[in-house]
Amino acid sequence: MTALLTGSFTVPSIVAAKNAVAAECQPNVATYVLEMPPGSASPDRSTPRTLRKYVDWDPQGGDANGTILDTEKTATVPGDSRIFTGGNGIIYEVTGSGNILKSYKDNTAEGGPLLASVKTYEMDWKPFQRVWAGGGRLFGQKESGAITVFKQSDPVTGAGTISALTSEIPATNAGAIAIKNADDVWMAGEKIYTLTDGEIKEWPYLEVAAGRITNPVLKAASTIATGLTDAVQAWSPGPGTVHTSTGYANYSGTIKGYTGSTQLTLANGEIRTGIFGEIFVDAAPCLAPPLDEKPHFGTSLPSDDDVPAAGSDPTFDPAPSPTSTVSGKFTLGDGTPAAGLPVVVEAMDLLPEDEETSVELPILGTATTSADGSWTLDLPHPLPADVQAAADANGGALNLQATATGETGSGVAQSATAHFTAAAPTPSSQVGAAVATAATGEASSTALLPLSQEVADEPTPSRMAQSWSAQIDKLPTDTIGDDPLPVWQTDTGAPAYDYNPYLVGGTDISSRTVTPFGYDCGTSYKVLSKKIAYTTVAEGHANWDTKASVDYDEKLSLTLEVGVAQGKNWKISGSRTLGSTIGVATGYTNQGPYFAKQWKVPIEYKKVKETKQCGSLVYRKIKVIPFKYKVPSGGPTGKYGKDVRNKDGIVGFSKAPKKNKAYVPAGSYFQLSKGKSVKWSAAASVYGFSVGATTQYDREHKQRITAGTSKKHRHDIWGKNGPVWDNPGVFYSY
């Protein structure tokens, strides 16, 4: 009896967990995220939110040999509700009114819903400023700091009776004070944890029986971690493990794993990135080592027995031959052909290095658009000496721009410029296969736009930091992929989705016929400034038991988009290929497992003012043009880009077409060193504007994966755009 009164009696659920450790230890646990937009200061309580389920594959080891997997199982939750987990797959919701508590069961493992309704309790939870659960108990802390403890009579189903213990943890208790001031609080096993200013403390929780009264007790704390200054959230999948998150306000969303019984040590400094929101875990009473198999959901792995083994290197059709003929098409704003307009083709590689000189670029020929808006031009042979020298220095790629100019019957000047790459078959041209692949000699269809006699003011760096491009660039994961960018971007804010450049004086002129000027136009160019931006050129993937390598050596092999301003708005206007020798090797080798990152190299971009004089009228335009590889003083030759692990794993593999799949035999490798990469639509943010990029694979530019030696499961890969042996663009890993 004396022992009971002095606090050795613990809650029944904790005693049961101790007596059933072998049966209840879990190798993986569910983790839930109530999602929020990155950069948010606080939740928007007026808008419904998404609750997403993940699975922590190696919680016991702090994910030193695992990761946190997105199951893509979601549910919608009212924005003003509060969510917390109670173990055993039970999720609780305090409704916005505070008068209702609901319990749900996560039935996704059996193919059911994430939030299967269990029971609704009419209870007053309005006084509680902070709520959490664990060990069959629900906790609510009032504004005063006092903590009410509730007993759930059936914590396994969430359908039992909820009743308050006969006394509270007083507001004067040291643990109650710490919980009130904490950044985060959670429970695992028999302990409550607090995270405050980078310090984690554990507070043993007891229930002391005195006759018919049960008193909840928080004993003195032990400090198990300090210096975690970037952690704003934390949780324990089970005893002995703590995960932290950098949260959603700083655009990082990085989860770290720690292990230890008395002092935490870092096990994995980047389990996942890009997870934004309030994080909860279905904590287990104890944790087991990860299963010796590929991470999956449910009871079995997917199987494709007739998927072939990948060869050592894919084969592709030969690169297209260089050509002296270039062509393209111009249209009016409504998409109809722009017929009868003069087209001037200029060599773009001779822009000046300095920011003082104004130059006219070499004109390589002129043409006239036909009735369908198309035009064709045979380049001069031989090329002018300075043009040929520039092409040779660029790996044989000849960067051109074709411009059509005219005016409507009401005198509104319009122009269109298509930027593209050709590879002229001149004797001194040393055109590599990669450059020839990019240099097709064709310009895409381009619409005329009204010309302006003014240009927008140069935005300040602080204003450019508010642009859509800058916000996307902050994200640690690639949320764009090869999806199209907005048609119009602004360098200081959100994309101009409703921008109509053809509204002139309140009238839409997009369908007005455009005819040639009655006089010639001359064009000059001046470099306003130069900026180095690290630009995505490759990515590698290594899920489960593999290692990833990315090589980007000796030469540029890159096609980048050109941005053109229309007033204060920006639009993509073709592309430019960079193929010069850079003389360095950059990339990464044997990274993994559970690794997938993009790789970036420093590219110098030029902001160029184009001045077009047509008779007495002067029109101006600003362009952002990729120019060359250049390492900034004291900067790296290349660096890691965005995390793309979300592309790998069981979900992506299950969705991929079977024709795109192959497997890498144990102990062997597969590499992609021919063809063309996927397009990274937001490869770089430069001058507040996003540009896309593709890389031409060859012996110096490749993606490689090396499989481990596991004989139990094979390692699967699949192509993004097609079979791994037929221009996949990039391959993913499972």
XYZ file of C-alpha atoms in Angstrom:
734
model
C 0.000 0.000 0.000
C 2.864 2.387 0.783
C 4.325 1.791 -2.670
C 1.032 2.674 -4.324
C 0.783 5.939 -2.444
C 4.325 6.980 -3.352
C 3.724 6.766 -7.087
C 4.821 3.358 -8.367
C 1.373 2.558 -9.772
C 1.157 3.488 -13.480
C -1.819 3.642 -15.800
C -3.091 0.217 -16.927
C -2.361 0.844 -20.594
C 1.312 1.471 -19.847
C 1.548 -1.642 -17.701
C -0.048 -3.616 -20.549
C 2.483 -2.242 -23.008
C 5.343 -3.366 -20.775
C 3.871 -6.870 -20.533
C 3.340 -7.193 -24.288
C 6.470 -5.650 -25.758
C 7.253 -8.549 -28.067
C 3.782 -8.513 -29.590
C 3.409 -4.757 -29.949
C 6.813 -3.555 -31.154
C 6.331 -2.018 -34.580
C 8.872 -1.779 -37.429
C 7.046 1.190 -38.965
C 4.484 3.712 -37.800
C 1.945 6.022 -39.386
C 2.732 9.739 -39.453
C 0.122 12.363 -40.305
C 0.560 15.886 -41.627
C -2.161 18.541 -41.471
C -0.835 20.404 -44.464
C -0.109 24.123 -44.704
C 1.439 26.214 -47.478
C 5.184 26.754 -47.012
C 6.046 30.191 -45.701
C 2.789 30.475 -43.761
C 2.976 32.101 -40.351
C -0.100 30.316 -38.981
C -2.988 28.134 -40.228
C -5.845 29.678 -42.185
C -8.737 28.604 -39.973
C -11.353 29.619 -42.538
C -10.222 27.140 -45.213
C -10.447 23.318 -45.089
C -7.102 21.580 -44.833
C -5.701 18.287 -46.062
C -4.628 15.557 -43.661
C -2.047 13.333 -45.388
C -0.732 9.973 -44.227
C 2.935 8.987 -44.363
C 4.657 5.840 -43.097
C 7.905 6.010 -41.124
C 9.864 2.963 -42.321
C 12.737 2.902 -39.773
C 11.538 4.731 -36.657
C 13.660 2.677 -34.262
C 16.852 3.776 -36.008
C 15.795 7.389 -36.473
C 15.570 6.490 -40.190
C 19.278 5.877 -40.513
C 18.202 3.007 -42.800
C 14.804 4.234 -43.905
C 12.676 7.192 -44.790
C 9.188 8.606 -44.370
C 6.981 7.470 -47.251
C 4.029 9.340 -48.706
C 1.084 6.947 -49.016
C -0.989 9.527 -50.953
C -3.878 8.713 -48.590
C -5.631 11.938 -47.606
C -8.745 13.346 -45.946
C -10.213 16.839 -45.691
C -10.455 18.481 -42.272
C -12.263 21.739 -41.366
C -9.791 24.586 -41.041
C -10.938 25.516 -37.538
C -10.643 21.977 -36.123
C -7.797 20.741 -33.940
C -6.353 17.291 -34.655
C -4.319 14.969 -32.428
C -3.513 11.257 -32.401
C -4.049 8.734 -29.632
C -2.225 5.608 -30.817
C -3.712 2.399 -32.264
C -4.651 4.299 -35.446
C -7.077 6.556 -33.557
C -7.289 10.215 -34.587
C -9.199 12.787 -32.537
C -10.770 16.033 -33.733
C -11.876 18.944 -31.562
C -14.380 20.811 -33.719
C -14.207 24.551 -34.205
C -17.003 25.195 -31.719
C -15.026 23.414 -29.024
C -18.170 21.565 -27.880
C -17.604 18.360 -29.824
C -14.817 15.763 -29.727
C -14.803 13.173 -32.521
C -12.803 9.972 -32.799
C -11.798 8.353 -36.087
C -9.971 5.181 -37.099
C -7.342 5.087 -39.849
C -8.522 2.169 -41.984
C -6.262 2.765 -44.995
C -4.221 -0.399 -44.321
C -7.397 -2.415 -45.020
C -8.359 -0.313 -48.039
C -10.747 1.921 -46.067
C -10.807 5.680 -45.454
C -8.196 7.650 -43.558
C -10.839 9.109 -41.249
C -13.426 6.404 -40.606
C -15.871 7.896 -38.097
C -15.992 6.047 -34.769
C -17.744 8.171 -32.157
C -18.881 11.717 -31.384
C -18.582 13.039 -27.822
C -20.407 16.123 -26.596
C -17.711 17.607 -24.387
C -16.574 21.135 -23.649
C -13.001 21.460 -24.932
C -13.100 25.251 -25.320
C -11.032 25.901 -22.155
C -8.072 23.884 -23.462
C -5.335 25.845 -25.201
C -3.252 22.749 -25.957
C -4.352 19.117 -26.458
C -2.465 15.845 -26.966
C -2.856 12.134 -26.197
C -1.001 8.925 -25.457
C -1.188 5.732 -23.407
C -4.976 5.685 -23.407
C -5.106 9.219 -21.971
C -6.188 12.555 -23.459
C -4.671 15.748 -22.084
C -6.023 19.295 -22.176
C -4.172 22.311 -20.804
C -6.149 25.393 -19.790
C -5.064 29.008 -20.135
C -4.150 28.944 -16.424
C -1.702 26.106 -17.099
C -3.616 23.407 -15.231
C -3.868 20.107 -17.114
C -6.991 17.943 -17.170
C -6.394 14.263 -17.898
C -9.118 12.129 -19.503
C -9.280 8.344 -19.598
C -10.394 6.635 -22.827
C -11.866 3.302 -21.711
C -11.274 1.688 -25.122
C -8.152 3.239 -26.676
C -7.854 0.471 -29.278
C -11.149 1.304 -31.027
C -11.614 4.908 -29.902
C -15.237 4.071 -29.061
C -15.049 3.910 -25.285
C -16.204 6.274 -22.564
C -14.087 9.373 -21.982
C -14.009 10.543 -18.369
C -11.825 13.012 -16.504
C -9.567 11.854 -13.708
C -10.596 13.126 -10.316
C -7.855 15.732 -10.061
C -5.758 17.893 -12.366
C -2.060 18.518 -12.755
C -1.856 21.927 -11.085
C -0.753 25.033 -12.973
C 2.124 25.420 -10.491
C 3.650 22.072 -11.438
C 7.035 22.544 -13.162
C 5.969 20.263 -16.002
C 2.699 22.145 -16.515
C 4.626 25.419 -16.677
C 7.072 23.933 -19.205
C 4.234 22.548 -21.344
C 2.484 25.919 -21.430
C 5.652 27.625 -22.672
C 6.765 24.842 -25.032
C 7.017 25.037 -28.804
C 5.630 21.507 -28.976
C 4.491 18.736 -26.613
C 3.899 15.014 -27.173
C 3.775 11.676 -25.382
C 5.555 8.352 -25.939
C 5.476 5.416 -23.575
C 5.225 6.685 -19.998
C 6.745 10.101 -20.658
C 5.584 13.509 -21.842
C 8.100 15.505 -23.871
C 8.516 19.235 -24.406
C 10.451 21.117 -27.081
C 11.355 24.665 -26.063
C 13.921 26.857 -27.828
C 15.847 23.878 -29.164
C 15.830 21.944 -25.880
C 13.961 18.668 -25.363
C 12.974 17.487 -21.889
C 11.180 14.299 -20.860
C 8.746 14.355 -17.938
C 7.801 10.958 -16.422
C 4.013 10.698 -16.148
C 2.425 8.704 -13.311
C -1.019 8.169 -11.855
C -1.147 7.738 -8.107
C -4.172 6.030 -6.593
C -5.376 7.267 -3.202
C -8.583 5.476 -2.328
C -11.109 6.331 -5.028
C -9.081 9.312 -6.204
C -6.556 9.044 -9.035
C -4.007 11.850 -9.125
C -2.024 12.503 -12.336
C 1.608 13.392 -11.608
C 4.417 14.877 -13.696
C 7.770 14.143 -12.095
C 10.966 16.176 -12.505
C 12.324 16.338 -16.037
C 15.539 15.143 -17.637
C 17.075 17.129 -20.491
C 17.783 14.783 -23.400
C 18.781 17.261 -26.125
C 19.951 20.858 -26.487
C 20.987 23.064 -29.371
C 18.190 21.988 -31.776
C 17.648 25.623 -32.715
C 16.037 24.945 -36.092
C 13.391 22.595 -34.649
C 9.898 24.036 -34.278
C 8.038 20.709 -34.042
C 8.957 17.330 -32.608
C 7.377 13.918 -31.977
C 8.312 10.353 -31.020
C 7.245 7.373 -33.166
C 7.928 5.356 -30.017
C 10.269 5.280 -27.013
C 13.914 5.938 -27.856
C 13.351 7.985 -31.010
C 12.612 11.660 -31.600
C 11.973 13.355 -34.929
C 12.115 17.110 -35.410
C 10.855 19.377 -38.171
C 11.957 22.832 -39.233
C 8.291 23.591 -39.840
C 6.460 25.429 -42.576
C 7.373 29.077 -41.995
C 10.937 28.886 -43.349
C 10.352 26.962 -46.622
C 12.537 24.051 -45.460
C 10.173 21.437 -44.033
C 13.145 19.210 -43.148
C 12.637 16.231 -40.838
C 15.582 14.956 -38.774
C 15.865 11.743 -36.772
C 17.444 11.285 -33.332
C 17.825 8.219 -31.123
C 18.900 7.584 -27.544
C 17.494 6.642 -24.131
C 19.105 9.347 -21.992
C 20.764 11.659 -24.546
C 19.687 12.029 -28.160
C 22.182 11.645 -31.001
C 21.569 12.545 -34.637
C 20.782 9.488 -36.777
C 19.652 11.171 -40.034
C 19.883 14.904 -40.682
C 17.523 14.816 -43.657
C 14.934 12.061 -43.541
C 12.634 14.085 -45.788
C 12.309 17.674 -46.923
C 9.346 19.656 -48.161
C 6.813 18.368 -45.613
C 4.856 21.403 -44.477
C 2.186 21.429 -41.802
C 1.378 20.218 -38.304
C 2.796 16.731 -37.800
C 1.327 13.960 -35.622
C 2.378 10.351 -35.149
C 0.565 7.140 -34.301
C 3.117 6.382 -31.588
C 3.881 2.729 -30.827
C 4.532 1.374 -27.299
C 7.881 0.082 -28.580
C 9.769 -0.032 -31.876
C 11.352 -2.871 -33.859
C 14.067 -2.812 -36.550
C 12.865 -2.167 -40.126
C 11.687 -5.114 -42.162
C 14.284 -6.711 -44.424
C 12.384 -5.826 -47.571
C 11.516 -2.956 -49.876
C 9.320 -0.284 -48.259
C 5.651 -0.830 -49.065
C 2.130 -0.353 -47.760
C -0.224 -3.182 -46.930
C 0.771 -6.822 -46.684
C 2.638 -7.515 -49.923
C 4.911 -5.960 -52.519
C 3.709 -5.299 -56.059
C 5.050 -7.714 -58.632
C 5.743 -7.509 -62.357
C 7.369 -10.828 -63.129
C 7.701 -10.136 -66.855
C 9.581 -6.829 -66.440
C 12.978 -7.161 -68.166
C 16.404 -6.568 -66.675
C 17.938 -3.249 -67.679
C 20.964 -3.342 -69.960
C 24.212 -1.611 -69.149
C 23.424 1.411 -71.324
C 20.384 2.357 -73.420
C 20.631 2.913 -77.171
C 18.906 5.695 -79.078
C 18.430 6.855 -82.610
C 21.379 8.802 -84.030
C 21.461 12.526 -83.367
C 19.991 14.656 -86.156
C 22.499 15.916 -88.701
C 23.469 19.574 -88.739
C 21.688 21.607 -91.376
C 22.171 24.923 -93.123
C 18.400 25.466 -93.356
C 16.473 27.087 -90.519
C 12.757 27.643 -90.315
C 9.872 28.657 -88.091
C 6.394 30.154 -87.965
C 4.855 33.410 -86.754
C 1.220 34.006 -85.865
C -1.062 36.804 -84.807
C -2.168 36.993 -81.199
C -5.246 34.865 -81.912
C -3.148 32.092 -83.446
C -3.922 32.778 -87.105
C -0.954 33.047 -89.509
C 1.041 36.261 -89.706
C 1.579 36.356 -93.486
C 3.820 38.583 -95.592
C 6.082 39.857 -92.805
C 9.844 40.294 -93.134
C 11.933 38.009 -90.937
C 15.456 38.909 -89.844
C 17.759 36.154 -88.524
C 20.608 37.300 -86.258
C 23.506 35.510 -84.524
C 23.003 35.841 -80.773
C 26.399 34.596 -79.593
C 28.158 37.911 -80.211
C 26.619 39.918 -77.402
C 29.299 42.049 -75.699
C 30.891 41.029 -72.402
C 30.907 44.552 -71.008
C 27.995 46.693 -69.885
C 29.033 49.779 -71.825
C 28.990 48.785 -75.485
C 25.909 48.905 -77.695
C 26.175 46.590 -80.705
C 24.280 45.417 -83.729
C 24.351 41.646 -84.102
C 25.362 39.968 -87.366
C 22.410 39.402 -89.695
C 22.672 35.981 -91.338
C 19.789 36.474 -93.724
C 16.197 37.564 -94.220
C 13.007 35.834 -95.255
C 9.288 36.549 -95.601
C 6.476 34.650 -93.925
C 4.231 32.694 -96.279
C 0.440 32.489 -96.214
C 0.551 30.021 -93.286
C 2.994 32.195 -91.323
C 5.980 29.904 -91.928
C 9.398 30.994 -93.107
C 12.618 29.271 -94.234
C 16.176 30.503 -94.607
C 19.402 28.950 -95.892
C 22.275 30.136 -93.724
C 25.303 31.561 -95.542
C 28.128 29.166 -96.321
C 30.684 29.784 -95.075
C 29.463 31.656 -92.029
C 31.030 35.021 -91.220
C 34.328 34.419 -89.445
C 33.242 35.913 -86.105
C 30.009 33.923 -86.141
C 31.854 30.710 -86.969
C 34.350 31.338 -84.171
C 31.528 31.873 -81.676
C 29.830 28.656 -82.801
C 33.077 26.698 -82.515
C 33.623 28.026 -78.998
C 30.088 26.894 -78.146
C 30.628 23.276 -79.136
C 29.319 23.867 -82.656
C 25.952 25.216 -81.533
C 24.868 28.341 -83.384
C 22.376 30.353 -81.363
C 20.035 32.447 -83.461
C 17.032 34.680 -83.161
C 14.451 35.253 -85.861
C 12.379 38.432 -85.609
C 9.252 39.446 -87.522
C 7.998 43.027 -87.236
C 5.031 44.967 -88.602
C 2.085 47.163 -87.669
C -1.702 47.046 -87.607
C -3.874 49.329 -89.721
C -4.279 51.585 -86.684
C -0.508 51.958 -86.365
C 0.183 49.613 -83.443
C 3.651 48.120 -83.900
C 3.978 44.388 -83.242
C 6.956 42.083 -83.191
C 7.860 38.488 -82.378
C 11.258 36.953 -81.706
C 11.981 33.230 -81.694
C 15.233 32.126 -80.058
C 16.590 28.770 -81.228
C 19.747 26.816 -82.018
C 21.166 25.459 -85.260
C 24.356 23.593 -86.183
C 25.602 24.682 -89.575
C 27.738 22.087 -91.441
C 30.761 24.304 -91.933
C 34.213 22.743 -92.215
C 35.552 24.070 -88.921
C 32.481 23.147 -86.885
C 33.143 20.417 -84.309
C 29.572 19.524 -83.485
C 29.262 16.999 -80.680
C 26.397 14.510 -80.656
C 24.780 16.220 -77.692
C 24.844 19.664 -79.288
C 23.591 18.305 -82.592
C 20.664 16.727 -80.764
C 19.662 20.130 -79.433
C 20.384 21.968 -82.668
C 17.485 21.049 -84.914
C 17.477 24.272 -86.893
C 13.793 24.857 -86.176
C 12.159 27.732 -84.317
C 8.800 27.075 -82.715
C 5.628 28.907 -83.592
C 5.715 32.371 -82.018
C 2.965 34.971 -81.648
C 3.393 38.675 -82.385
C 3.127 41.052 -79.424
C 2.590 44.817 -79.311
C 5.836 46.762 -79.001
C 6.414 49.315 -76.280
C 8.395 52.537 -76.336
C 9.003 52.206 -72.582
C 10.371 49.477 -70.350
C 9.427 48.682 -66.783
C 11.511 50.089 -63.959
C 14.296 47.862 -62.684
C 12.931 46.152 -59.558
C 14.907 46.164 -56.338
C 16.274 42.848 -54.978
C 13.720 42.972 -52.167
C 10.876 43.287 -54.693
C 12.278 40.463 -56.836
C 12.352 38.290 -53.709
C 8.535 38.531 -53.699
C 8.200 37.087 -57.206
C 6.580 33.733 -57.904
C 9.900 32.532 -59.274
C 11.737 33.394 -56.058
C 9.072 31.664 -53.944
C 9.264 28.491 -56.056
C 13.048 28.574 -55.873
C 12.884 28.576 -52.046
C 11.045 25.263 -51.916
C 13.309 22.298 -51.083
C 11.374 19.916 -53.347
C 10.626 20.125 -57.052
C 6.912 20.929 -57.217
C 6.960 21.941 -60.901
C 8.856 19.137 -62.663
C 8.237 19.447 -66.377
C 4.804 21.030 -65.995
C 4.407 24.229 -68.038
C 5.323 27.463 -66.329
C 2.735 30.259 -66.195
C 2.437 31.911 -69.610
C 3.230 35.262 -68.026
C 5.409 35.836 -64.995
C 6.164 39.014 -63.102
C 9.523 39.721 -61.518
C 7.989 41.215 -58.373
C 4.886 39.179 -57.520
C 2.411 36.475 -58.472
C 2.038 35.372 -62.112
C -0.121 37.630 -64.255
C -2.675 34.926 -65.048
C -5.212 37.405 -66.473
C -2.722 39.513 -68.422
C -3.807 40.286 -72.001
C -0.995 42.009 -73.913
C -3.319 42.737 -76.840
C -5.515 45.203 -74.975
C -4.483 48.533 -76.475
C -6.603 51.538 -75.587
C -9.250 49.175 -74.212
C -9.528 47.227 -77.494
C -8.296 43.684 -78.112
C -6.147 43.787 -81.260
C -5.066 40.112 -81.235
C -6.897 39.391 -84.511
C -5.915 42.612 -86.339
C -3.983 42.072 -89.559
C -0.322 43.037 -89.300
C 1.532 44.305 -92.381
C 5.175 45.326 -92.896
C 6.366 48.775 -91.893
C 6.844 51.188 -94.740
C 10.460 51.648 -93.656
C 13.342 49.511 -92.416
C 14.006 48.742 -88.783
C 17.428 48.608 -87.168
C 18.138 46.861 -83.865
C 20.905 47.317 -81.303
C 21.677 45.507 -78.061
C 23.265 46.545 -74.770
C 24.024 44.384 -71.747
C 22.486 46.019 -68.695
C 23.819 43.591 -66.090
C 25.019 40.028 -65.521
C 23.976 37.545 -62.866
C 25.101 34.031 -61.958
C 22.300 31.616 -61.086
C 22.771 27.953 -60.174
C 20.765 26.028 -62.748
C 19.471 22.442 -62.691
C 21.287 20.224 -65.185
C 20.735 16.684 -63.855
C 19.170 14.517 -61.183
C 19.778 11.066 -59.759
C 17.586 8.606 -57.852
C 18.513 5.896 -55.332
C 15.674 4.352 -53.363
C 16.043 1.470 -50.928
C 19.349 -0.461 -51.403
C 20.933 1.586 -54.207
C 23.432 4.381 -54.834
C 22.991 7.273 -57.262
C 25.634 9.095 -59.289
C 25.379 12.135 -61.547
C 28.176 13.241 -63.875
C 28.426 16.644 -65.537
C 31.987 16.804 -66.840
C 34.214 18.922 -69.074
C 31.577 20.478 -71.338
C 28.277 22.260 -71.140
C 25.513 20.287 -72.767
C 22.543 22.416 -71.873
C 19.565 24.078 -73.532
C 18.090 26.978 -71.559
C 15.066 29.139 -72.137
C 15.209 32.846 -72.936
C 12.907 35.295 -71.147
C 11.493 38.395 -72.794
C 9.711 41.233 -70.989
C 6.427 42.702 -72.198
C 6.137 45.788 -70.030
C 6.419 44.487 -66.449
C 5.550 40.895 -67.418
C 7.853 38.150 -68.657
C 7.360 35.315 -71.112
C 9.461 32.441 -72.460
C 10.590 33.103 -76.029
C 12.490 30.066 -77.264
C 15.801 28.731 -76.030
C 19.561 28.861 -76.323
C 22.034 25.952 -76.279
C 25.299 26.172 -74.350
C 27.951 23.703 -75.452
C 31.306 25.232 -74.581
C 34.115 23.455 -72.768
C 34.060 24.223 -69.035
C 37.136 22.194 -68.077
C 35.763 20.911 -64.760
C 34.081 17.748 -63.534
C 31.094 18.216 -61.260
C 28.303 16.039 -59.885
C 27.946 13.454 -57.119
C 28.869 9.795 -56.690
C 27.316 6.861 -54.803
C 24.785 8.816 -52.787
C 22.104 6.772 -51.061
C 20.120 4.850 -50.146
C 16.864 6.812 -49.932
C 18.468 9.661 -51.846
C 17.320 11.712 -54.839
C 18.596 15.192 -55.584
C 18.926 17.487 -58.543
C 22.313 18.915 -59.441
C 22.956 22.548 -60.328
C 25.825 24.372 -62.030
C 26.534 28.121 -62.134
C 25.370 29.795 -65.344
C 25.869 33.455 -66.119
C 22.781 35.194 -67.484
C 22.725 38.578 -69.170
C 19.954 41.109 -68.892
C 19.918 42.776 -72.294
C 18.115 45.853 -73.578
C 17.003 45.566 -77.188
C 16.360 48.872 -78.947
C 14.516 48.730 -82.262
C 14.295 51.866 -84.396
C 11.721 51.876 -87.192
C 11.795 55.227 -88.931
C 11.391 57.869 -86.242
C 9.840 55.420 -83.764
C 11.952 53.714 -81.088
C 10.808 50.568 -79.288
C 12.510 48.862 -76.329
C 12.475 45.370 -74.927
C 14.327 43.592 -72.083
C 15.602 40.018 -72.350
C 17.221 37.538 -69.966
C 19.651 35.369 -71.917
C 21.736 32.423 -70.612
C 25.302 32.939 -71.672
C 28.008 30.692 -70.185
C 29.249 28.546 -67.315
C 30.923 30.766 -64.720
C 31.837 29.994 -61.136
C 31.322 32.970 -58.809
C 34.306 34.062 -56.775
C 34.574 31.687 -53.836
C 31.569 29.683 -55.041
C 31.171 25.963 -55.777
C 31.566 24.477 -59.258
C 28.196 22.812 -58.711
C 25.812 22.138 -55.852
C 22.821 20.074 -54.806
C 19.439 21.289 -55.973
C 15.951 20.242 -55.017
C 14.971 17.001 -53.309
C 13.088 14.674 -55.687
C 12.648 11.600 -53.462
C 8.891 12.016 -53.794
C 9.213 10.651 -57.354
C 10.601 7.310 -56.124
C 9.138 4.395 -54.215
C 6.102 2.175 -54.329
C 3.526 4.818 -55.293
C 5.389 6.006 -58.383
C 6.320 2.450 -59.362
C 2.715 1.266 -59.083
C 1.484 4.118 -61.282
C 4.151 3.786 -63.992
C 3.245 2.065 -67.291
C 4.665 -1.442 -67.423
C 6.488 -0.654 -70.678
C 8.561 1.951 -68.829
C 9.738 -0.500 -66.147
C 12.911 -2.549 -65.830
C 15.021 -3.842 -62.990
C 18.709 -3.596 -62.129
C 20.180 -6.971 -61.132
C 21.799 -7.127 -57.691
C 25.350 -5.789 -57.685
C 25.104 -4.272 -61.173
C 24.506 -0.765 -62.493
C 22.475 1.031 -65.126
C 23.279 4.420 -66.598
C 21.582 6.861 -68.923
C 24.132 8.510 -71.199
C 22.317 9.093 -74.480
C 19.305 11.131 -75.487
C 17.766 14.139 -73.812
C 16.900 14.753 -70.169
C 13.507 15.721 -68.871
C 12.819 19.421 -68.945
C 13.152 21.119 -65.573
C 10.593 23.890 -65.964
C 11.931 25.928 -63.041
C 15.611 25.109 -63.466
C 16.724 28.535 -62.259
C 15.340 31.728 -60.818
C 17.144 34.664 -62.362
C 16.130 38.324 -62.178
C 12.845 37.222 -60.591
C 11.979 35.039 -63.584
C 11.917 31.209 -63.880
C 13.575 29.536 -66.857
C 13.548 25.908 -67.949
C 16.450 23.664 -68.935
C 17.278 20.324 -70.541
C 20.583 18.448 -70.740
C 21.853 16.310 -73.602
C 23.196 13.029 -72.206
C 26.510 11.689 -73.490
C 29.627 10.033 -72.075
C 30.302 13.134 -69.961
C 26.701 13.814 -68.860
C 24.846 10.881 -67.349
C 22.591 9.501 -64.631
C 23.648 6.249 -63.002
C 22.257 3.834 -60.407
C 24.105 0.974 -58.696
C 22.023 -1.768 -57.097
C 22.844 -3.365 -53.760
C 23.417 -7.041 -53.173
C 20.047 -8.043 -51.700
C 18.843 -11.341 -53.128
C 15.419 -11.116 -51.483
C 14.030 -8.357 -53.696
C 15.092 -6.967 -57.058
C 15.595 -3.261 -57.622
C 13.073 -1.708 -59.997
C 13.506 1.428 -62.113
C 11.211 3.113 -64.609
C 11.487 5.894 -67.173
C 9.651 9.182 -66.777
C 8.851 9.670 -70.471
C 9.170 6.130 -71.797
C 11.059 2.839 -71.433
C 14.481 3.201 -69.841
C 16.083 2.135 -73.157
C 14.118 4.614 -75.279
C 14.577 8.279 -74.292
C 13.138 8.122 -70.754
C 14.376 11.619 -69.883
C 15.162 10.457 -66.346
C 14.598 7.195 -64.507
C 13.197 6.688 -61.022
C 13.958 4.070 -58.392
C 12.157 1.526 -56.199
